[in-house]
Amino acid sequence: MGRELGLDGVVEHFTLSSDEAGWLRNKTGATRLGFAVQLKFLTWRGRFPRMRLELPPDGVEHVAKQVGVAASELAFYDFTSRAAKRHRSELRDLTGWHECTRTDQVRLVSHLVDVIWHDERREEQVRAELLRQMRADLIEPPTAAQVDTIIRSALHQADERAVAEAAARLWAAASSSRSPPPPTPSRPRPEHQHTPPCPPRHVPARGQIFDPKATGGLLDTWFATR
């Protein structure tokens, strides 16, 4: 068995709610106790127990009293049996917890990158944030190798984002420091000068005698100067 939790821990993590107690109605003996213990371990640790040795003895005693089965009956419950696996599937349906899928892993990596790219990059801190988010999303942790893959991928993508952000800021700073060239002055356009129309010329029609007076005396002046 695992380490004991103490009275406060036992009451907090291994007390069945009224709804949870209702899920045990069709179960008896070791099956009833094993189902209840798996349930409370899941809500406590965010995963199912892999073996009986992980269970805190005082937690098992507390659950056994609530379900009316002797704690010693748990010795007859095989956590690797098909019945135990069927119980885990049933508990997932009842509680909303689910196994970590490929889609979950991609989304978790994206979440970690958003959280750590501008600040925390230590692996232990990233691992703690990963476990916290999986618990919030009711996701059972995958294998240790898969957890390590998620963390490495998040750290790599966070580094890439930080570099890209720094490059973008440097480019923006360099662009803002360059003064734009002065605008080319436009040449003033001359105002349109109105040219008065020429007076109409008097052109005699064919066969008409030319009248010198029609020239305004210009011919007289010309002859006078000759």
mmCIF file of C-alpha atoms in Angstrom:
data_model
loop_
_atom_site.group_PDB
_atom_site.id
_atom_site.type_symbol
_atom_site.label_atom_id
_atom_site.label_comp_id
_atom_site.label_asym_id
_atom_site.label_seq_id
_atom_site.Cartn_x
_atom_site.Cartn_y
_atom_site.Cartn_z
ATOM 1 C CA MET A 1 0.000 0.000 0.000
ATOM 2 C CA GLY A 2 0.990 3.626 -0.480
ATOM 3 C CA ARG A 3 1.607 6.190 2.212
ATOM 4 C CA GLU A 4 -1.251 7.255 4.419
ATOM 5 C CA LEU A 5 -2.881 10.631 3.845
ATOM 6 C CA GLY A 6 -4.060 11.504 7.331
ATOM 7 C CA LEU A 7 -7.576 12.356 8.399
ATOM 8 C CA ASP A 8 -7.864 15.620 6.482
ATOM 9 C CA GLY A 9 -6.526 14.153 3.249
ATOM 10 C CA VAL A 10 -8.718 11.076 3.510
ATOM 11 C CA VAL A 11 -11.880 13.086 4.096
ATOM 12 C CA GLU A 12 -11.052 15.491 1.282
ATOM 13 C CA HIS A 13 -10.064 12.976 -1.390
ATOM 14 C CA PHE A 14 -11.778 9.690 -0.494
ATOM 15 C CA THR A 15 -15.265 10.724 0.556
ATOM 16 C CA LEU A 16 -17.980 9.618 -1.878
ATOM 17 C CA SER A 17 -20.599 12.141 -2.946
ATOM 18 C CA SER A 18 -24.259 11.115 -3.091
ATOM 19 C CA ASP A 19 -24.071 10.819 -6.875
ATOM 20 C CA GLU A 20 -20.921 8.698 -6.689
ATOM 21 C CA ALA A 21 -22.510 6.401 -4.117
ATOM 22 C CA GLY A 22 -25.418 5.919 -6.520
ATOM 23 C CA TRP A 23 -23.068 4.543 -9.167
ATOM 24 C CA LEU A 24 -22.367 1.511 -6.903
ATOM 25 C CA ARG A 25 -25.934 0.179 -6.594
ATOM 26 C CA ASN A 26 -25.473 -2.829 -8.864
ATOM 27 C CA LYS A 27 -22.066 -3.836 -7.478
ATOM 28 C CA THR A 28 -21.139 -5.972 -4.472
ATOM 29 C CA GLY A 29 -18.109 -7.298 -2.572
ATOM 30 C CA ALA A 30 -14.637 -6.768 -3.975
ATOM 31 C CA THR A 31 -16.094 -5.397 -7.233
ATOM 32 C CA ARG A 32 -17.982 -2.696 -5.314
ATOM 33 C CA LEU A 33 -14.923 -1.692 -3.308
ATOM 34 C CA GLY A 34 -12.531 -1.831 -6.271
ATOM 35 C CA PHE A 35 -14.848 0.327 -8.400
ATOM 36 C CA ALA A 36 -15.183 2.937 -5.623
ATOM 37 C CA VAL A 37 -11.448 3.002 -4.912
ATOM 38 C CA GLN A 38 -10.613 3.486 -8.588
ATOM 39 C CA LEU A 39 -13.129 6.335 -8.751
ATOM 40 C CA LYS A 40 -11.708 8.233 -5.789
ATOM 41 C CA PHE A 41 -8.114 7.693 -6.872
ATOM 42 C CA LEU A 42 -9.002 9.139 -10.286
ATOM 43 C CA THR A 43 -10.547 12.291 -8.825
ATOM 44 C CA TRP A 44 -7.584 12.619 -6.438
ATOM 45 C CA ARG A 45 -4.624 12.013 -8.742
ATOM 46 C CA GLY A 46 -6.141 12.606 -12.170
ATOM 47 C CA ARG A 47 -5.478 9.020 -13.280
ATOM 48 C CA PHE A 48 -6.345 5.458 -12.352
ATOM 49 C CA PRO A 49 -4.158 3.389 -9.996
ATOM 50 C CA ARG A 50 -1.868 0.984 -11.815
ATOM 51 C CA MET A 51 -1.689 -1.400 -8.853
ATOM 52 C CA ARG A 52 -2.989 -1.826 -5.318
ATOM 53 C CA LEU A 53 0.343 -0.660 -3.845
ATOM 54 C CA GLU A 54 -0.376 2.909 -4.978
ATOM 55 C CA LEU A 55 -3.463 3.182 -2.754
ATOM 56 C CA PRO A 56 -3.205 4.899 0.651
ATOM 57 C CA PRO A 57 -4.334 2.394 3.329
ATOM 58 C CA ASP A 58 -6.364 4.930 5.289
ATOM 59 C CA GLY A 59 -8.072 6.016 2.052
ATOM 60 C CA VAL A 60 -9.078 2.414 1.318
ATOM 61 C CA GLU A 61 -10.407 2.006 4.882
ATOM 62 C CA HIS A 62 -12.469 5.176 4.547
ATOM 63 C CA VAL A 63 -14.010 4.073 1.250
ATOM 64 C CA ALA A 64 -14.659 0.542 2.568
ATOM 65 C CA LYS A 65 -16.712 1.908 5.476
ATOM 66 C CA GLN A 66 -18.804 4.031 3.097
ATOM 67 C CA VAL A 67 -19.611 1.186 0.700
ATOM 68 C CA GLY A 68 -20.152 -1.435 3.417
ATOM 69 C CA VAL A 69 -17.395 -3.805 2.309
ATOM 70 C CA ALA A 70 -14.392 -4.961 4.368
ATOM 71 C CA ALA A 71 -11.152 -3.351 3.275
ATOM 72 C CA SER A 72 -9.530 -6.779 3.059
ATOM 73 C CA GLU A 73 -11.825 -7.606 0.108
ATOM 74 C CA LEU A 74 -9.684 -5.371 -2.084
ATOM 75 C CA ALA A 75 -7.103 -8.176 -2.201
ATOM 76 C CA PHE A 76 -9.502 -10.041 -4.510
ATOM 77 C CA TYR A 77 -9.815 -7.148 -6.967
ATOM 78 C CA ASP A 78 -7.369 -7.464 -9.894
ATOM 79 C CA PHE A 79 -6.546 -4.005 -11.246
ATOM 80 C CA THR A 80 -5.240 -5.540 -14.497
ATOM 81 C CA SER A 81 -8.301 -7.694 -15.182
ATOM 82 C CA ARG A 82 -10.830 -7.121 -17.927
ATOM 83 C CA ALA A 83 -13.420 -6.311 -15.259
ATOM 84 C CA ALA A 84 -11.196 -3.526 -13.880
ATOM 85 C CA LYS A 85 -10.636 -2.151 -17.390
ATOM 86 C CA ARG A 86 -14.387 -2.221 -17.971
ATOM 87 C CA HIS A 87 -14.862 -0.315 -14.718
ATOM 88 C CA ARG A 88 -12.390 2.345 -15.887
ATOM 89 C CA SER A 89 -14.310 2.764 -19.121
ATOM 90 C CA GLU A 90 -17.546 3.113 -17.158
ATOM 91 C CA LEU A 91 -15.978 5.663 -14.834
ATOM 92 C CA ARG A 92 -14.758 7.739 -17.782
ATOM 93 C CA ASP A 93 -18.308 7.941 -19.067
ATOM 94 C CA LEU A 94 -19.601 8.922 -15.634
ATOM 95 C CA THR A 95 -16.965 11.524 -14.738
ATOM 96 C CA GLY A 96 -15.945 13.022 -18.097
ATOM 97 C CA TRP A 97 -12.299 12.015 -17.773
ATOM 98 C CA HIS A 98 -10.756 10.591 -20.937
ATOM 99 C CA GLU A 99 -7.511 9.172 -22.233
ATOM 100 C CA CYS A 100 -5.095 11.575 -23.905
ATOM 101 C CA THR A 101 -5.623 11.558 -27.675
ATOM 102 C CA ARG A 102 -3.384 12.836 -30.450
ATOM 103 C CA THR A 103 -5.610 15.907 -30.728
ATOM 104 C CA ASP A 104 -5.207 16.515 -26.994
ATOM 105 C CA GLN A 105 -1.422 16.330 -27.301
ATOM 106 C CA VAL A 106 -1.343 18.919 -30.096
ATOM 107 C CA ARG A 107 -3.615 21.247 -28.147
ATOM 108 C CA LEU A 108 -1.561 20.822 -24.972
ATOM 109 C CA VAL A 109 1.647 21.710 -26.822
ATOM 110 C CA SER A 110 -0.028 24.846 -28.177
ATOM 111 C CA HIS A 111 -1.200 25.786 -24.682
ATOM 112 C CA LEU A 112 2.271 25.328 -23.209
ATOM 113 C CA VAL A 113 3.861 27.460 -25.924
ATOM 114 C CA ASP A 114 1.411 30.291 -25.208
ATOM 115 C CA VAL A 115 2.228 30.107 -21.497
ATOM 116 C CA ILE A 116 6.023 29.723 -21.529
ATOM 117 C CA TRP A 117 7.411 31.341 -24.695
ATOM 118 C CA HIS A 118 7.953 34.760 -23.117
ATOM 119 C CA ASP A 119 8.798 33.677 -19.584
ATOM 120 C CA GLU A 120 9.356 30.288 -17.911
ATOM 121 C CA ARG A 121 11.370 27.657 -19.790
ATOM 122 C CA ARG A 122 12.550 25.297 -17.043
ATOM 123 C CA GLU A 123 11.443 21.757 -17.749
ATOM 124 C CA GLU A 124 10.089 21.059 -14.265
ATOM 125 C CA GLN A 125 7.905 24.159 -14.433
ATOM 126 C CA VAL A 126 6.665 23.183 -17.880
ATOM 127 C CA ARG A 127 5.847 19.678 -16.635
ATOM 128 C CA ALA A 128 3.885 21.096 -13.692
ATOM 129 C CA GLU A 129 1.870 23.351 -16.028
ATOM 130 C CA LEU A 130 1.204 20.402 -18.351
ATOM 131 C CA LEU A 131 -0.152 18.252 -15.522
ATOM 132 C CA ARG A 132 -2.250 21.148 -14.228
ATOM 133 C CA GLN A 133 -3.806 21.728 -17.648
ATOM 134 C CA MET A 134 -4.502 18.028 -18.193
ATOM 135 C CA ARG A 135 -6.284 17.888 -14.868
ATOM 136 C CA ALA A 136 -8.325 20.993 -15.739
ATOM 137 C CA ASP A 137 -9.321 19.383 -19.058
ATOM 138 C CA LEU A 138 -10.036 15.979 -17.414
ATOM 139 C CA ILE A 139 -7.311 14.305 -19.475
ATOM 140 C CA GLU A 140 -5.547 11.249 -18.089
ATOM 141 C CA PRO A 141 -1.775 11.627 -18.482
ATOM 142 C CA PRO A 142 -0.315 9.572 -21.346
ATOM 143 C CA THR A 143 2.819 7.489 -20.994
ATOM 144 C CA ALA A 144 5.979 9.035 -19.553
ATOM 145 C CA ALA A 145 7.576 9.000 -23.014
ATOM 146 C CA GLN A 146 4.620 10.867 -24.497
ATOM 147 C CA VAL A 147 4.733 13.443 -21.689
ATOM 148 C CA ASP A 148 8.431 14.020 -22.421
ATOM 149 C CA THR A 149 7.655 14.430 -26.132
ATOM 150 C CA ILE A 150 4.983 17.041 -25.395
ATOM 151 C CA ILE A 151 7.371 19.000 -23.170
ATOM 152 C CA ARG A 152 10.264 18.898 -25.667
ATOM 153 C CA SER A 153 7.992 19.993 -28.505
ATOM 154 C CA ALA A 154 6.613 22.874 -26.447
ATOM 155 C CA LEU A 155 10.095 24.052 -25.440
ATOM 156 C CA HIS A 156 11.301 23.940 -29.057
ATOM 157 C CA GLN A 157 8.295 25.851 -30.398
ATOM 158 C CA ALA A 158 8.526 28.394 -27.568
ATOM 159 C CA ASP A 159 12.172 29.093 -28.469
ATOM 160 C CA GLU A 160 11.232 29.561 -32.131
ATOM 161 C CA ARG A 161 8.431 31.966 -31.236
ATOM 162 C CA ALA A 162 10.708 33.981 -28.928
ATOM 163 C CA VAL A 163 13.344 34.321 -31.676
ATOM 164 C CA ALA A 164 10.725 35.358 -34.237
ATOM 165 C CA GLU A 165 9.281 37.930 -31.839
ATOM 166 C CA ALA A 166 12.725 39.398 -31.101
ATOM 167 C CA ALA A 167 13.498 39.633 -34.818
ATOM 168 C CA ALA A 168 10.178 41.376 -35.461
ATOM 169 C CA ARG A 169 10.869 43.936 -32.741
ATOM 170 C CA LEU A 170 14.365 44.658 -34.074
ATOM 171 C CA TRP A 171 12.990 45.139 -37.568
ATOM 172 C CA ALA A 172 10.282 47.483 -36.291
ATOM 173 C CA ALA A 173 12.829 49.520 -34.316
ATOM 174 C CA ALA A 174 15.158 49.786 -37.309
ATOM 175 C CA SER A 175 12.323 50.815 -39.592
ATOM 176 C CA SER A 176 11.108 53.536 -37.232
ATOM 177 C CA SER A 177 14.634 55.006 -36.878
ATOM 178 C CA ARG A 178 14.940 55.651 -40.591
ATOM 179 C CA SER A 179 13.768 59.197 -41.501
ATOM 180 C CA PRO A 180 11.673 59.244 -44.648
ATOM 181 C CA PRO A 181 13.102 61.231 -47.627
ATOM 182 C CA PRO A 182 11.817 64.828 -47.923
ATOM 183 C CA PRO A 183 8.981 65.209 -50.359
ATOM 184 C CA THR A 184 9.832 66.649 -53.778
ATOM 185 C CA PRO A 185 8.522 70.249 -53.943
ATOM 186 C CA SER A 186 6.002 70.724 -56.652
ATOM 187 C CA ARG A 187 6.478 73.622 -59.078
ATOM 188 C CA PRO A 188 3.749 76.242 -58.831
ATOM 189 C CA ARG A 189 1.519 76.159 -61.776
ATOM 190 C CA PRO A 190 1.129 79.639 -63.445
ATOM 191 C CA GLU A 191 -2.262 81.113 -63.259
ATOM 192 C CA HIS A 192 -4.136 81.072 -66.526
ATOM 193 C CA GLN A 193 -3.873 84.451 -68.163
ATOM 194 C CA HIS A 194 -6.872 85.550 -70.134
ATOM 195 C CA THR A 195 -6.003 86.837 -73.542
ATOM 196 C CA PRO A 196 -8.601 89.245 -74.802
ATOM 197 C CA PRO A 197 -10.034 88.197 -78.090
ATOM 198 C CA CYS A 198 -8.831 90.002 -81.195
ATOM 199 C CA PRO A 199 -11.309 92.362 -82.784
ATOM 200 C CA PRO A 200 -13.008 90.849 -85.752
ATOM 201 C CA ARG A 201 -11.333 91.557 -89.026
ATOM 202 C CA HIS A 202 -13.370 93.164 -91.724
ATOM 203 C CA VAL A 203 -12.917 91.119 -94.855
ATOM 204 C CA PRO A 204 -14.821 92.477 -97.842
ATOM 205 C CA ALA A 205 -16.826 90.047 -99.723
ATOM 206 C CA ARG A 206 -15.979 89.258 -103.294
ATOM 207 C CA GLY A 207 -17.001 92.151 -105.483
ATOM 208 C CA GLN A 208 -17.231 94.554 -102.543
ATOM 209 C CA ILE A 209 -15.126 97.721 -102.567
ATOM 210 C CA PHE A 210 -12.569 97.928 -99.747
ATOM 211 C CA ASP A 211 -13.360 100.750 -97.361
ATOM 212 C CA PRO A 212 -10.180 102.227 -95.792
ATOM 213 C CA LYS A 213 -12.190 103.579 -92.880
ATOM 214 C CA ALA A 214 -12.917 100.057 -91.794
ATOM 215 C CA THR A 215 -9.254 99.710 -90.785
ATOM 216 C CA GLY A 216 -9.634 102.348 -88.125
ATOM 217 C CA GLY A 217 -7.393 104.855 -90.015
ATOM 218 C CA LEU A 218 -4.364 102.593 -90.019
ATOM 219 C CA LEU A 219 -3.761 103.068 -93.732
ATOM 220 C CA ASP A 220 -3.962 106.856 -93.445
ATOM 221 C CA THR A 221 -1.354 106.790 -90.725
ATOM 222 C CA TRP A 222 0.894 104.570 -92.771
ATOM 223 C CA PHE A 223 0.704 106.764 -95.866
ATOM 224 C CA ALA A 224 1.334 109.853 -93.734
ATOM 225 C CA THR A 225 4.626 108.412 -92.564
ATOM 226 C CA ARG A 226 5.888 107.584 -96.040
#
